């Protein structure tokens, strides 16, 4: 008799993160913090999207250490490798294999409209490679292999999910019901964190200005120093306003970390200067990140256990991925 487990009844969620630098406070508040709460409600698949990282040139030793550290941070956050499927993308070859198949069902025109391609090719004009152009097909493969019901998306990522959905629908229309068409999932909490040096841009781990981002693994001193240097304005009143992007960004961060509303924060800092406010934000962020850093230091010092866990995750992931991949190949007409 077939037993129905809790896992079978839970909706499936998939999310990935690129090891293209040190993970930042933006990655944490915008995505990773939600990953932790989602593991209770959903059957989650979480991957380190290392294949995506090389659309921009990476130094080999640095990339290797960032892959380890991204996986270790996922564990340090409290993500459970037994409950979730947690793995490194390149360990499951079906991602690259399905990406090729899907790229043959994706139009040049739709790829050209991707804003990330436009942004990154402007930023890396000396390396506008085909991978950078074709990455949405790989992202579609990342998603469709696992048949998730939901994919969490921030505002900047809606376009990627849209193209994955379009490709899935197109493929299904030709070959029948192969892929699940996932819905976007807007997490209950989630902040868009902006650069501390240029609040018109999002905080990005690949930003060359190290003062523009706070890393999850930064020391308390570094975190406070970076907040002290954050770009603000000349008004010296702590209040939320579109005309005050620097202070509004700090308000958003402080609110996400402490759970206080903007009004509460404005009252808390009434009559106080930006110096006090920046220090309070820095301390609150450092306190929130300290336990993650402490857990990380333990995890990263045991490479054997780390390897056991990412191999376990890859085995689990591949069992699912292989089924979807072979089904798609068979439908297209390949001899298996
Ligand atoms: N600043 C941010 N605020 C809120 N959420 C953010 N995310 C990234 N930056 C912010 C969210 O983190 C998840 C993983 O993102 P990713 O690493 O796969 O790619 P990304 O969005 O391109 O992140 P970065 O840091 O900007 O990387 P680089 O510099 O390499 O391009 C996503 O859910 C993303 O929304």
Coordinates of C-alpha atoms and ligand atoms in Angstrom, one line a residue:
X1 CA 0.0 0.0 0.0
X2 CA 1.3 3.4 -0.9
X3 CA 1.6 5.8 2.1
X4 CA 1.0 9.5 1.7
X5 CA 3.6 11.5 3.6
X6 CA 3.4 15.1 4.8
X7 CA 6.0 15.9 2.1
X8 CA 3.6 14.6 -0.7
X9 CA 0.8 16.9 0.4
X10 CA 2.9 20.1 0.8
X11 CA 3.2 22.5 -2.2
X12 CA 6.6 22.6 -3.8
X13 CA 8.8 25.7 -3.8
X14 CA 12.1 26.3 -5.6
X15 CA 14.6 29.0 -5.2
X16 CA 18.3 29.5 -6.1
X17 CA 21.1 31.9 -5.2
X18 CA 24.3 32.7 -7.2
X19 CA 27.7 32.3 -5.5
X20 CA 28.9 35.3 -7.5
X21 CA 30.3 37.1 -4.4
X22 CA 29.9 37.2 -0.6
X23 CA 26.2 36.9 0.2
X24 CA 24.8 40.3 1.3
X25 CA 22.3 41.7 3.6
X26 CA 20.2 42.2 0.5
X27 CA 20.3 38.5 -0.3
X28 CA 19.4 37.8 3.4
X29 CA 16.5 40.2 3.8
X30 CA 15.2 39.8 0.3
X31 CA 15.4 36.0 0.0
X32 CA 17.2 33.9 2.5
X33 CA 15.3 34.9 5.6
X34 CA 12.1 33.8 3.8
X35 CA 13.7 30.5 2.8
X36 CA 13.9 29.6 6.5
X37 CA 10.2 30.3 7.2
X38 CA 9.1 28.6 4.0
X39 CA 10.7 25.3 5.0
X40 CA 8.0 24.8 7.5
X41 CA 5.1 25.3 5.1
X42 CA 6.5 24.0 1.8
X43 CA 8.5 21.1 0.3
X44 CA 11.5 23.3 -0.7
X45 CA 14.3 22.9 -3.2
X46 CA 17.2 25.3 -2.7
X47 CA 20.2 25.5 -4.9
X48 CA 23.5 27.3 -5.2
X49 CA 23.3 28.4 -8.8
X50 CA 27.0 28.1 -9.6
X51 CA 26.6 27.7 -13.3
X52 CA 24.9 31.1 -13.5
X53 CA 27.9 32.8 -11.7
X54 CA 30.2 32.3 -14.7
X55 CA 28.2 34.5 -17.1
X56 CA 30.5 37.1 -15.5
X57 CA 34.3 36.2 -15.3
X58 CA 35.1 34.6 -11.9
X59 CA 38.5 33.9 -10.4
X60 CA 38.6 30.0 -10.0
X61 CA 39.9 29.9 -6.3
X62 CA 37.4 32.6 -5.3
X63 CA 34.5 31.0 -7.1
X64 CA 35.3 27.6 -5.4
X65 CA 35.4 29.2 -1.9
X66 CA 32.2 31.2 -2.7
X67 CA 30.3 28.0 -3.6
X68 CA 31.4 26.3 -0.4
X69 CA 30.5 29.4 1.6
X70 CA 27.1 29.9 0.0
X71 CA 26.2 26.3 0.8
X72 CA 27.5 26.7 4.4
X73 CA 25.5 29.9 4.9
X74 CA 22.3 28.1 3.8
X75 CA 23.0 25.5 6.6
X76 CA 24.0 28.2 9.1
X77 CA 20.7 29.9 8.6
X78 CA 19.0 26.8 9.9
X79 CA 17.9 25.3 6.6
X80 CA 17.4 21.6 7.3
X81 CA 19.1 19.3 4.6
X82 CA 16.9 16.4 5.5
X83 CA 13.6 18.4 5.2
X84 CA 14.6 20.4 2.1
X85 CA 16.5 19.4 -1.0
X86 CA 19.7 21.6 -0.9
X87 CA 22.4 21.2 -3.5
X88 CA 24.9 22.7 -5.8
X89 CA 23.5 23.2 -9.3
X90 CA 26.5 22.0 -11.3
X91 CA 26.3 18.6 -9.5
X92 CA 23.1 17.8 -11.2
X93 CA 23.9 17.7 -15.0
X94 CA 20.3 17.8 -16.0
X95 CA 20.2 21.6 -15.5
X96 CA 22.7 22.2 -18.3
X97 CA 21.1 19.4 -20.4
X98 CA 17.6 20.6 -20.1
X99 CA 18.8 24.2 -20.7
X100 CA 19.9 23.2 -24.2
X101 CA 16.6 21.6 -25.0
X102 CA 14.7 24.6 -23.7
X103 CA 16.9 27.1 -25.6
X104 CA 15.6 25.5 -28.8
X105 CA 12.1 26.5 -27.7
X106 CA 13.0 30.0 -26.8
X107 CA 13.0 32.9 -29.2
X108 CA 15.9 35.3 -29.8
X109 CA 13.5 38.2 -29.4
X110 CA 12.3 37.2 -26.0
X111 CA 15.9 36.6 -24.7
X112 CA 16.9 40.1 -26.0
X113 CA 14.2 41.8 -23.9
X114 CA 15.7 40.5 -20.6
X115 CA 16.7 43.5 -18.5
X116 CA 19.4 41.5 -16.7
X117 CA 21.1 40.9 -20.0
X118 CA 20.9 44.5 -20.8
X119 CA 22.3 45.6 -17.4
X120 CA 25.1 43.0 -17.2
X121 CA 26.2 43.5 -20.8
X122 CA 26.4 47.3 -20.1
X123 CA 28.4 46.6 -17.0
X124 CA 30.7 44.0 -18.6
X125 CA 31.0 45.4 -22.1
X126 CA 34.3 43.4 -22.7
X127 CA 32.6 40.1 -22.0
X128 CA 29.1 40.0 -23.6
X129 CA 29.2 36.2 -23.8
X130 CA 26.5 33.8 -25.2
X131 CA 25.9 32.4 -21.7
X132 CA 24.9 35.9 -20.4
X133 CA 22.4 36.1 -23.3
X134 CA 21.0 32.5 -22.9
X135 CA 20.9 32.3 -19.1
X136 CA 17.1 32.5 -19.0
X137 CA 16.9 29.1 -20.6
X138 CA 19.2 27.7 -17.8
X139 CA 17.0 29.5 -15.2
X140 CA 13.9 27.9 -16.8
X141 CA 15.6 24.5 -16.6
X142 CA 16.5 25.1 -12.9
X143 CA 12.8 25.7 -12.2
X144 CA 11.0 23.3 -14.5
X145 CA 13.1 20.2 -13.6
X146 CA 11.6 20.2 -10.1
X147 CA 7.9 20.9 -11.0
X148 CA 7.5 23.6 -8.3
X149 CA 4.1 25.0 -7.6
X150 CA 5.7 28.3 -6.6
X151 CA 8.8 30.3 -7.2
X152 CA 9.5 33.2 -4.8
X153 CA 10.2 36.3 -6.7
X154 CA 11.3 39.8 -5.9
X155 CA 10.3 42.7 -8.2
X156 CA 13.6 42.4 -10.1
X157 CA 13.0 38.7 -10.9
X158 CA 9.5 38.7 -12.2
X159 CA 10.7 38.7 -15.8
X160 CA 12.7 35.5 -15.3
X161 CA 9.8 33.6 -14.0
X162 CA 7.6 34.9 -16.8
X163 CA 9.9 33.6 -19.5
X164 CA 10.2 30.2 -17.7
X165 CA 6.4 30.0 -17.6
X166 CA 6.2 31.0 -21.3
X167 CA 8.7 28.3 -22.3
X168 CA 6.8 25.7 -20.2
X169 CA 3.4 26.6 -21.8
X170 CA 4.9 26.5 -25.3
X171 CA 6.5 23.1 -24.7
X172 CA 3.4 21.7 -23.1
X173 CA 1.3 22.9 -26.0
X174 CA 3.4 20.9 -28.4
X175 CA 4.1 17.8 -26.4
X176 CA 1.4 17.5 -23.8
X177 CA 1.7 17.8 -20.0
X178 CA 5.4 17.7 -19.4
X179 CA 6.1 20.7 -17.2
X180 CA 4.3 22.3 -14.3
X181 CA 3.7 26.0 -14.9
X182 CA 4.8 27.6 -11.6
X183 CA 3.1 30.6 -10.0
X184 CA 5.1 33.5 -8.5
X185 CA 5.1 33.5 -4.7
X186 CA 5.4 36.9 -3.0
X187 CA 6.7 36.2 0.5
X188 CA 4.8 37.9 3.4
X189 CA 8.0 39.8 4.3
X190 CA 10.8 40.8 2.1
X191 CA 12.7 43.9 1.7
X192 CA 14.5 45.4 -1.3
X193 CA 17.8 46.6 0.0
X194 CA 19.6 49.3 -1.8
X195 CA 23.3 50.1 -2.1
X196 CA 24.7 52.0 0.9
X197 CA 26.7 54.1 -1.4
X198 CA 24.2 54.7 -4.2
X199 CA 20.6 54.1 -2.9
X200 CA 19.2 54.3 -6.5
X201 CA 20.8 50.9 -7.2
X202 CA 20.0 47.6 -5.4
X203 CA 22.6 46.2 -3.0
X204 CA 24.6 43.7 -5.1
X205 CA 27.3 41.2 -4.0
X206 CA 29.2 41.8 -7.2
X207 CA 29.4 45.6 -6.7
X208 CA 33.1 46.5 -6.7
X209 CA 32.6 49.1 -4.0
X210 CA 32.8 47.1 -0.7
X211 CA 31.2 49.9 1.2
X212 CA 28.1 49.6 -0.9
X213 CA 27.1 46.2 0.6
X214 CA 27.1 44.5 4.0
X215 CA 28.1 40.8 3.8
X216 CA 26.2 38.3 6.0
X217 CA 29.7 37.2 7.3
X218 CA 31.1 40.8 7.9
X219 CA 32.4 41.5 11.4
X220 CA 30.4 43.7 13.7
X221 CA 33.0 46.5 13.3
X222 CA 32.8 46.3 9.5
X223 CA 29.0 46.4 9.6
X224 CA 28.9 49.4 11.8
X225 CA 31.7 51.2 9.8
X226 CA 29.8 50.6 6.5
X227 CA 26.5 51.9 8.0
X228 CA 28.4 55.0 9.3
X229 CA 29.6 55.7 5.8
X230 CA 26.2 55.2 4.2
X231 CA 25.1 58.0 1.9
X232 CA 22.2 60.0 3.3
X233 CA 21.1 63.7 2.8
X234 CA 21.6 67.0 4.4
X235 CA 18.2 67.3 6.2
X236 CA 19.1 65.3 9.4
X237 CA 15.5 64.2 10.1
X238 CA 14.9 60.5 10.2
X239 CA 11.8 60.0 8.1
X240 CA 10.6 57.9 5.2
X241 CA 10.4 59.8 1.9
X242 CA 11.0 59.1 -1.7
X243 CA 13.1 62.2 -1.8
X244 CA 15.4 60.7 0.9
X245 CA 16.4 57.4 -0.7
X246 CA 19.5 56.8 1.6
X247 CA 17.6 57.3 4.9
X248 CA 14.6 55.5 3.6
X249 CA 16.8 52.5 2.7
X250 CA 18.2 52.5 6.2
X251 CA 14.7 52.7 7.6
X252 CA 13.6 49.7 5.5
X253 CA 16.6 47.7 6.8
X254 CA 16.0 48.7 10.4
X255 CA 12.3 47.9 10.1
X256 CA 13.0 44.5 8.4
X257 CA 15.5 43.5 11.2
X258 CA 13.6 44.9 14.3
X259 CA 10.0 44.4 13.1
X260 CA 9.2 48.1 14.0
X261 CA 7.1 50.1 11.6
X262 CA 8.4 53.3 9.9
X263 CA 6.3 55.5 12.3
X264 CA 7.7 53.8 15.3
X265 CA 11.2 54.3 14.0
X266 CA 10.6 57.9 13.2
X267 CA 9.4 58.5 16.7
X268 CA 12.3 56.6 18.2
X269 CA 14.8 58.9 16.4
X270 CA 12.9 62.2 16.8
X271 CA 15.4 65.0 17.7
X272 CA 18.3 62.6 17.2
X273 CA 20.9 63.0 14.4
X274 CA 21.8 60.6 11.6
X275 CA 24.9 59.5 13.5
X276 CA 22.7 57.9 16.3
X277 CA 20.4 56.3 13.7
X278 CA 23.2 54.8 11.6
X279 CA 24.8 53.3 14.7
X280 CA 21.5 51.8 15.8
X281 CA 20.9 50.3 12.3
X282 CA 24.5 48.9 12.3
X283 CA 24.1 47.4 15.7
X284 CA 20.7 45.8 15.0
X285 CA 22.0 44.3 11.7
X286 CA 25.2 43.0 13.4
X287 CA 23.1 41.4 16.2
X288 CA 20.8 39.7 13.7
X289 CA 23.7 38.3 11.7
X290 CA 26.0 37.3 14.6
X291 CA 24.4 33.9 15.3
X292 CA 24.5 33.0 11.6
X293 CA 28.2 33.9 11.5
X294 CA 28.9 31.8 14.6
X295 CA 27.0 28.8 13.1
X296 CA 28.8 29.3 9.8
X297 CA 32.3 29.3 11.4
X298 CA 31.6 25.8 12.8
X299 CA 30.1 24.4 9.6
X300 CA 32.8 25.7 7.3
X301 CA 35.5 24.1 9.5
X302 CA 34.1 20.6 8.8
X303 CA 34.6 20.2 5.1
X304 CA 33.8 16.4 5.3
X305 CA 30.4 17.0 6.7
X306 CA 29.7 19.9 4.3
X307 CA 30.6 17.5 1.4
X308 CA 28.4 14.8 2.8
X309 CA 25.4 17.2 2.8
X310 CA 25.9 18.7 -0.6
X311 CA 26.3 15.2 -2.1
X312 CA 23.1 14.0 -0.3
X313 CA 21.3 17.0 -1.7
X314 CA 22.6 16.4 -5.3
X315 CA 21.4 12.7 -5.1
X316 CA 18.0 13.8 -3.9
X317 CA 17.7 16.5 -6.6
X318 CA 18.9 14.3 -9.4
X319 CA 16.3 11.7 -8.7
X320 CA 13.6 14.3 -9.4
X321 CA 15.5 16.1 -12.2
X322 CA 16.3 13.0 -14.2
X323 CA 12.6 12.0 -14.4
X324 CA 11.5 15.4 -15.8
X325 CA 14.5 15.6 -18.2
X326 CA 13.9 12.1 -19.7
X327 CA 10.2 12.8 -20.1
X328 CA 11.0 15.9 -22.0
X329 CA 13.6 14.2 -24.2
X330 CA 11.3 11.3 -25.0
X331 CA 8.5 13.6 -26.0
X332 CA 10.9 15.5 -28.4
X333 CA 11.8 12.2 -30.0
X334 CA 15.2 11.2 -28.7
X335 CA 16.1 7.6 -28.4
X336 CA 16.7 6.9 -24.7
Ligands
LIG1 N1 19.5 44.1 -2.7 C1 18.6 43.1 -2.7 N2 17.4 43.3 -2.0 C2 16.5 42.3 -1.9 N3 16.7 41.1 -2.4 C3 17.8 40.9 -3.1 N4 18.3 39.8 -3.7 C4 19.5 40.0 -4.3 N5 19.9 41.3 -4.0 C5 18.8 41.9 -3.3 C6 17.6 38.5 -3.8 O1 18.5 37.5 -3.5 C7 18.1 36.3 -4.2 C8 19.3 35.7 -4.8 O2 19.8 36.5 -5.8 P1 21.0 36.0 -6.8 O3 22.2 35.9 -6.0 O4 20.6 34.8 -7.5 O5 21.1 37.1 -7.9 P2 21.0 38.7 -7.8 O6 19.5 39.1 -7.6 O7 21.6 39.1 -9.1 O8 21.8 39.1 -6.6 P3 23.0 40.1 -6.5 O9 23.5 40.1 -5.1 O10 22.7 41.4 -7.2 O11 24.1 39.3 -7.4 P4 25.0 39.8 -8.6 O12 25.7 41.0 -8.1 O13 25.9 38.6 -8.8 O14 24.1 40.0 -9.8 C9 17.1 36.7 -5.2 O15 15.8 36.3 -4.8 C10 17.2 38.2 -5.3 O16 15.9 38.8 -5.5

